[in-house]
PDB file of C-alpha atoms in Angstrom:
ATOM      1  CA  MET A1368     -25.293 -25.747 -12.012  1.00 37.00           C
ATOM      2  CA  ARG A1369     -24.276 -23.745  -8.944  1.00 42.00           C
ATOM      3  CA  SER A1370     -22.380 -26.792  -7.574  1.00 37.00           C
ATOM      4  CA  LEU A1371     -20.575 -27.203 -10.887  1.00 31.00           C
ATOM      5  CA  LEU A1372     -19.453 -23.561 -10.890  1.00 31.00           C
ATOM      6  CA  ALA A1373     -18.336 -23.824  -7.264  1.00 36.00           C
ATOM      7  CA  GLY A1374     -16.360 -26.967  -8.106  1.00 35.00           C
ATOM      8  CA  ILE A1375     -14.672 -25.371 -11.117  1.00 35.00           C
ATOM      9  CA  THR A1376     -13.811 -22.290  -9.055  1.00 37.00           C
ATOM     10  CA  ALA A1377     -12.378 -24.463  -6.271  1.00 39.00           C
ATOM     11  CA  LEU A1378     -10.243 -26.400  -8.758  1.00 35.00           C
ATOM     12  CA  ALA A1379      -8.978 -23.192 -10.353  1.00 41.00           C
ATOM     13  CA  LEU A1380      -8.063 -21.736  -6.983  1.00 42.00           C
ATOM     14  CA  ALA A1381      -6.414 -24.975  -5.842  1.00 44.00           C
ATOM     15  CA  GLY A1382      -4.163 -24.864  -8.915  1.00 47.00           C
ATOM     16  CA  CYS A1383      -2.708 -21.595  -7.637  1.00 83.00           C
ATOM     17  CA  THR A1384      -1.705 -23.152  -4.314  1.00 80.00           C
ATOM     18  CA  GLY A1385       0.269 -26.108  -5.639  1.00 88.00           C
ATOM     19  CA  VAL A1386       3.990 -26.733  -6.031  1.00 93.00           C
ATOM     20  CA  PRO A1387       5.802 -26.663  -9.380  1.00 93.00           C
ATOM     21  CA  ASP A1388       6.306 -30.115 -10.926  1.00 94.00           C
ATOM     22  CA  GLY A1389       9.455 -31.816  -9.689  1.00 94.00           C
ATOM     23  CA  MET A1390      10.075 -29.391  -6.809  1.00 96.00           C
ATOM     24  CA  GLU A1391       9.790 -30.013  -3.095  1.00 96.00           C
ATOM     25  CA  PRO A1392       9.259 -27.465  -0.345  1.00 98.00           C
ATOM     26  CA  VAL A1393      11.751 -27.569   2.523  1.00 98.00           C
ATOM     27  CA  THR A1394      10.891 -29.705   5.527  1.00 97.00           C
ATOM     28  CA  GLY A1395      11.801 -29.017   9.121  1.00 97.00           C
ATOM     29  CA  PHE A1396      10.511 -25.476   8.618  1.00 97.00           C
ATOM     30  CA  ASP A1397      10.479 -23.394  11.820  1.00 97.00           C
ATOM     31  CA  THR A1398       7.909 -20.605  11.702  1.00 97.00           C
ATOM     32  CA  GLN A1399       9.365 -18.720  14.667  1.00 97.00           C
ATOM     33  CA  ARG A1400      12.788 -18.539  13.014  1.00 98.00           C
ATOM     34  CA  TYR A1401      11.261 -17.421   9.682  1.00 98.00           C
ATOM     35  CA  LEU A1402       9.350 -14.503  11.189  1.00 98.00           C
ATOM     36  CA  GLY A1403      10.793 -11.012  10.892  1.00 98.00           C
ATOM     37  CA  THR A1404      12.100  -8.978   7.971  1.00 98.00           C
ATOM     38  CA  TRP A1405      13.467 -10.351   4.712  1.00 98.00           C
ATOM     39  CA  TYR A1406      14.942  -8.303   1.847  1.00 98.00           C
ATOM     40  CA  GLU A1407      14.308  -9.142  -1.784  1.00 98.00           C
ATOM     41  CA  ILE A1408      17.659  -9.623  -3.497  1.00 98.00           C
ATOM     42  CA  ALA A1409      16.390 -10.885  -6.874  1.00 98.00           C
ATOM     43  CA  ARG A1410      13.067 -11.718  -8.512  1.00 98.00           C
ATOM     44  CA  LEU A1411      11.262 -12.579 -11.671  1.00 97.00           C
ATOM     45  CA  ASP A1412       9.117  -9.484 -12.150  1.00 90.00           C
ATOM     46  CA  HIS A1413       5.317  -9.414 -12.086  1.00 88.00           C
ATOM     47  CA  SER A1414       2.709  -6.696 -12.359  1.00 87.00           C
ATOM     48  CA  PHE A1415       2.251  -6.498  -8.583  1.00 86.00           C
ATOM     49  CA  GLU A1416       5.942  -5.597  -8.110  1.00 93.00           C
ATOM     50  CA  GLU A1417       6.671  -3.826 -11.374  1.00 92.00           C
ATOM     51  CA  GLY A1418       8.785  -0.716 -10.883  1.00 93.00           C
ATOM     52  CA  LEU A1419       9.430  -1.374  -7.207  1.00 97.00           C
ATOM     53  CA  SER A1420      12.862  -1.243  -5.628  1.00 97.00           C
ATOM     54  CA  ASN A1421      13.915  -1.696  -2.017  1.00 97.00           C
ATOM     55  CA  VAL A1422      11.371  -4.473  -1.565  1.00 98.00           C
ATOM     56  CA  SER A1423      11.121  -6.189   1.788  1.00 98.00           C
ATOM     57  CA  ALA A1424       8.689  -8.561   3.461  1.00 98.00           C
ATOM     58  CA  ARG A1425       7.894  -8.658   7.154  1.00 98.00           C
ATOM     59  CA  TYR A1426       6.291 -11.765   8.631  1.00 98.00           C
ATOM     60  CA  SER A1427       4.612 -11.851  12.041  1.00 98.00           C
ATOM     61  CA  LEU A1428       2.341 -14.316  13.788  1.00 97.00           C
ATOM     62  CA  ASN A1429      -1.376 -13.574  14.043  1.00 97.00           C
ATOM     63  CA  GLU A1430      -3.372 -14.688  17.073  1.00 96.00           C
ATOM     64  CA  ASP A1431      -5.149 -17.362  14.984  1.00 95.00           C
ATOM     65  CA  GLY A1432      -1.829 -18.976  14.010  1.00 94.00           C
ATOM     66  CA  SER A1433      -1.771 -17.535  10.507  1.00 96.00           C
ATOM     67  CA  ILE A1434       1.062 -15.287   9.414  1.00 98.00           C
ATOM     68  CA  GLU A1435       0.685 -11.605   8.638  1.00 98.00           C
ATOM     69  CA  VAL A1436       2.648 -10.643   5.528  1.00 98.00           C
ATOM     70  CA  VAL A1437       3.592  -7.022   4.952  1.00 98.00           C
ATOM     71  CA  ASN A1438       5.288  -6.439   1.595  1.00 97.00           C
ATOM     72  CA  ARG A1439       6.845  -3.021   1.110  1.00 97.00           C
ATOM     73  CA  GLY A1440       8.619  -1.470  -1.861  1.00 97.00           C
ATOM     74  CA  TYR A1441       9.613   1.917  -3.178  1.00 97.00           C
ATOM     75  CA  ASP A1442       7.891   3.108  -6.356  1.00 96.00           C
ATOM     76  CA  ASP A1443      10.518   5.186  -8.131  1.00 91.00           C
ATOM     77  CA  LYS A1444       8.013   6.660 -10.624  1.00 94.00           C
ATOM     78  CA  VAL A1445       5.831   8.274  -7.971  1.00 95.00           C
ATOM     79  CA  GLY A1446       8.549   8.696  -5.358  1.00 95.00           C
ATOM     80  CA  LYS A1447       6.852   6.946  -2.446  1.00 96.00           C
ATOM     81  CA  TRP A1448       6.573   3.655  -0.591  1.00 97.00           C
ATOM     82  CA  LYS A1449       3.843   1.142  -1.401  1.00 96.00           C
ATOM     83  CA  GLU A1450       2.689  -1.516   1.029  1.00 96.00           C
ATOM     84  CA  ALA A1451       0.481  -4.582   0.763  1.00 96.00           C
ATOM     85  CA  VAL A1452      -0.763  -6.550   3.763  1.00 97.00           C
ATOM     86  CA  GLY A1453      -1.721 -10.184   3.428  1.00 97.00           C
ATOM     87  CA  ARG A1454      -2.260 -13.400   5.323  1.00 97.00           C
ATOM     88  CA  ALA A1455      -0.493 -16.740   4.920  1.00 97.00           C
ATOM     89  CA  VAL A1456      -1.464 -20.203   6.143  1.00 97.00           C
ATOM     90  CA  PHE A1457       0.294 -23.537   5.872  1.00 97.00           C
ATOM     91  CA  VAL A1458      -0.821 -25.963   3.175  1.00 96.00           C
ATOM     92  CA  GLU A1459       0.895 -29.168   4.347  1.00 89.00           C
ATOM     93  CA  GLY A1460       1.540 -28.518   8.039  1.00 91.00           C
ATOM     94  CA  GLU A1461       3.766 -26.100   9.908  1.00 95.00           C
ATOM     95  CA  SER A1462       6.999 -28.046   9.395  1.00 96.00           C
ATOM     96  CA  THR A1463       6.785 -27.829   5.578  1.00 97.00           C
ATOM     97  CA  GLY A1464       7.726 -24.607   3.771  1.00 97.00           C
ATOM     98  CA  HIS A1465       4.578 -24.567   1.644  1.00 98.00           C
ATOM     99  CA  LEU A1466       2.119 -21.823   2.440  1.00 97.00           C
ATOM    100  CA  LYS A1467      -0.688 -20.111   0.639  1.00 97.00           C
ATOM    101  CA  VAL A1468      -0.870 -16.337   0.847  1.00 96.00           C
ATOM    102  CA  SER A1469      -3.706 -13.955   0.126  1.00 95.00           C
ATOM    103  CA  PHE A1470      -3.703 -10.223  -0.368  1.00 92.00           C
ATOM    104  CA  PHE A1471      -7.216 -10.222  -1.871  1.00 85.00           C
ATOM    105  CA  GLY A1472      -9.872 -11.937   0.225  1.00 81.00           C
ATOM    106  CA  PRO A1473     -10.436 -15.604  -0.568  1.00 85.00           C
ATOM    107  CA  PHE A1474      -7.901 -15.767  -3.416  1.00 89.00           C
ATOM    108  CA  TYR A1475      -4.659 -17.522  -2.485  1.00 93.00           C
ATOM    109  CA  ASP A1476      -1.371 -18.113  -4.265  1.00 94.00           C
ATOM    110  CA  SER A1477       1.381 -20.538  -3.366  1.00 95.00           C
ATOM    111  CA  TYR A1478       4.431 -19.504  -1.397  1.00 97.00           C
ATOM    112  CA  VAL A1479       6.917 -22.364  -1.662  1.00 98.00           C
ATOM    113  CA  VAL A1480      10.246 -22.185   0.161  1.00 98.00           C
ATOM    114  CA  PHE A1481      12.421 -24.609  -1.800  1.00 98.00           C
ATOM    115  CA  GLU A1482      15.793 -23.675  -0.292  1.00 98.00           C
ATOM    116  CA  LEU A1483      16.521 -22.298   3.172  1.00 98.00           C
ATOM    117  CA  ASP A1484      19.644 -21.686   5.190  1.00 97.00           C
ATOM    118  CA  GLU A1485      18.756 -24.135   7.949  1.00 93.00           C
ATOM    119  CA  ALA A1486      21.573 -23.052  10.269  1.00 95.00           C
ATOM    120  CA  GLY A1487      20.908 -19.321  10.377  1.00 95.00           C
ATOM    121  CA  TYR A1488      17.706 -18.712   8.407  1.00 98.00           C
ATOM    122  CA  SER A1489      19.711 -16.010   6.609  1.00 98.00           C
ATOM    123  CA  TYR A1490      18.442 -16.688   3.082  1.00 98.00           C
ATOM    124  CA  ALA A1491      15.500 -18.353   1.343  1.00 98.00           C
ATOM    125  CA  TYR A1492      14.597 -19.217  -2.249  1.00 98.00           C
ATOM    126  CA  VAL A1493      10.874 -18.956  -2.890  1.00 98.00           C
ATOM    127  CA  THR A1494       8.599 -19.752  -5.806  1.00 98.00           C
ATOM    128  CA  GLY A1495       4.890 -19.773  -6.490  1.00 96.00           C
ATOM    129  CA  TYR A1496       2.736 -22.505  -7.983  1.00 95.00           C
ATOM    130  CA  ASP A1497       4.799 -22.470 -11.189  1.00 95.00           C
ATOM    131  CA  ARG A1498       8.226 -21.412 -12.412  1.00 96.00           C
ATOM    132  CA  ASP A1499       7.064 -17.924 -13.426  1.00 95.00           C
ATOM    133  CA  TYR A1500       7.556 -16.833  -9.820  1.00 96.00           C
ATOM    134  CA  LEU A1501      10.943 -16.683  -8.140  1.00 98.00           C
ATOM    135  CA  TRP A1502      12.446 -14.702  -5.270  1.00 98.00           C
ATOM    136  CA  PHE A1503      15.788 -14.688  -3.498  1.00 98.00           C
ATOM    137  CA  LEU A1504      15.253 -13.371   0.030  1.00 98.00           C
ATOM    138  CA  SER A1505      17.905 -12.458   2.575  1.00 98.00           C
ATOM    139  CA  ARG A1506      17.938 -11.155   6.127  1.00 98.00           C
ATOM    140  CA  THR A1507      20.311  -8.443   4.932  1.00 97.00           C
ATOM    141  CA  PRO A1508      19.825  -5.971   2.050  1.00 97.00           C
ATOM    142  CA  GLU A1509      23.099  -7.127   0.463  1.00 96.00           C
ATOM    143  CA  VAL A1510      24.569 -10.552  -0.275  1.00 98.00           C
ATOM    144  CA  SER A1511      27.920 -11.712  -1.591  1.00 98.00           C
ATOM    145  CA  GLU A1512      28.539 -12.506  -5.245  1.00 98.00           C
ATOM    146  CA  GLU A1513      28.962 -16.144  -4.180  1.00 98.00           C
ATOM    147  CA  ALA A1514      25.517 -16.193  -2.560  1.00 98.00           C
ATOM    148  CA  LEU A1515      23.944 -14.710  -5.700  1.00 98.00           C
ATOM    149  CA  ALA A1516      25.786 -17.221  -7.900  1.00 98.00           C
ATOM    150  CA  SER A1517      24.556 -20.117  -5.694  1.00 98.00           C
ATOM    151  CA  PHE A1518      20.986 -18.846  -6.007  1.00 98.00           C
ATOM    152  CA  LYS A1519      21.251 -18.604  -9.793  1.00 98.00           C
ATOM    153  CA  ASP A1520      22.805 -22.087 -10.044  1.00 98.00           C
ATOM    154  CA  ARG A1521      20.038 -23.652  -7.964  1.00 98.00           C
ATOM    155  CA  ALA A1522      17.321 -21.768  -9.856  1.00 98.00           C
ATOM    156  CA  LYS A1523      18.705 -22.915 -13.228  1.00 98.00           C
ATOM    157  CA  ALA A1524      18.945 -26.497 -11.931  1.00 98.00           C
ATOM    158  CA  GLU A1525      15.267 -26.273 -10.923  1.00 97.00           C
ATOM    159  CA  GLY A1526      14.277 -25.156 -14.432  1.00 97.00           C
ATOM    160  CA  PHE A1527      13.746 -21.429 -13.943  1.00 98.00           C
ATOM    161  CA  ASP A1528      14.372 -19.130 -16.930  1.00 97.00           C
ATOM    162  CA  LEU A1529      16.591 -16.380 -15.511  1.00 98.00           C
ATOM    163  CA  GLY A1530      16.549 -14.229 -18.667  1.00 96.00           C
ATOM    164  CA  GLU A1531      14.217 -11.728 -16.967  1.00 95.00           C
ATOM    165  CA  LEU A1532      15.763 -11.905 -13.492  1.00 98.00           C
ATOM    166  CA  ILE A1533      15.867  -8.538 -11.732  1.00 97.00           C
ATOM    167  CA  LEU A1534      18.489  -7.711  -9.123  1.00 98.00           C
ATOM    168  CA  VAL A1535      16.593  -5.554  -6.651  1.00 98.00           C
ATOM    169  CA  GLU A1536      18.155  -2.251  -5.616  1.00 96.00           C
ATOM    170  CA  GLN A1537      18.247  -1.945  -1.834  1.00 96.00           C
ATOM    171  CA  ASP A1538      19.864   1.487  -1.446  1.00 93.00           C
ATOM    172  CA  ARG A1539      17.045   2.910   0.717  1.00 91.00           C
ATOM    173  CA  ASN A1540      17.002  -0.123   3.026  1.00 85.00           C
ATOM    174  CA  LYS A1541      20.750  -0.003   3.622  1.00 70.00           C
ATOM    175  CA  ALA A1542      20.289   3.298   5.428  1.00 55.00           C
ATOM    176  CA  GLU A1543      17.582   1.952   7.776  1.00 51.00           C
TER     177      GLU A1543
END
């Protein structure tokens, strides 16, 4: 019985680290170039980010080869910054933009980079294990209207429902 429960738990957790049907993570991924700070330009909202503006993510390399993830956002209701620290590891090898990230012990979720500015690593489109998760990340707190339109076009083409898309205010990060 214990083996059965362990197997069911493993299958359930594995489902959260997959890739949405029909999508492919980027290849030729360069961890060193991806490290550093990224600003959240747009997202599909979830409880863990609800009410947050000025969201950014900082990625740095841990000694064991995993990646430290520090997500930071401003909670307008309480008037202060919130931060979550996690750990990411590659699922398919370091040259594929498919990682699993954990902020809560042994529980991982997918982090799938499905579009990346290969020349400058200036923007990335990221999803989770299904199309309920979507982020547009940029190295700068602002992007052009053309960049936002390209993101929306690609997201629609990939089957994302953008009806609940949030454009993330970055007014506090512009001053940093």
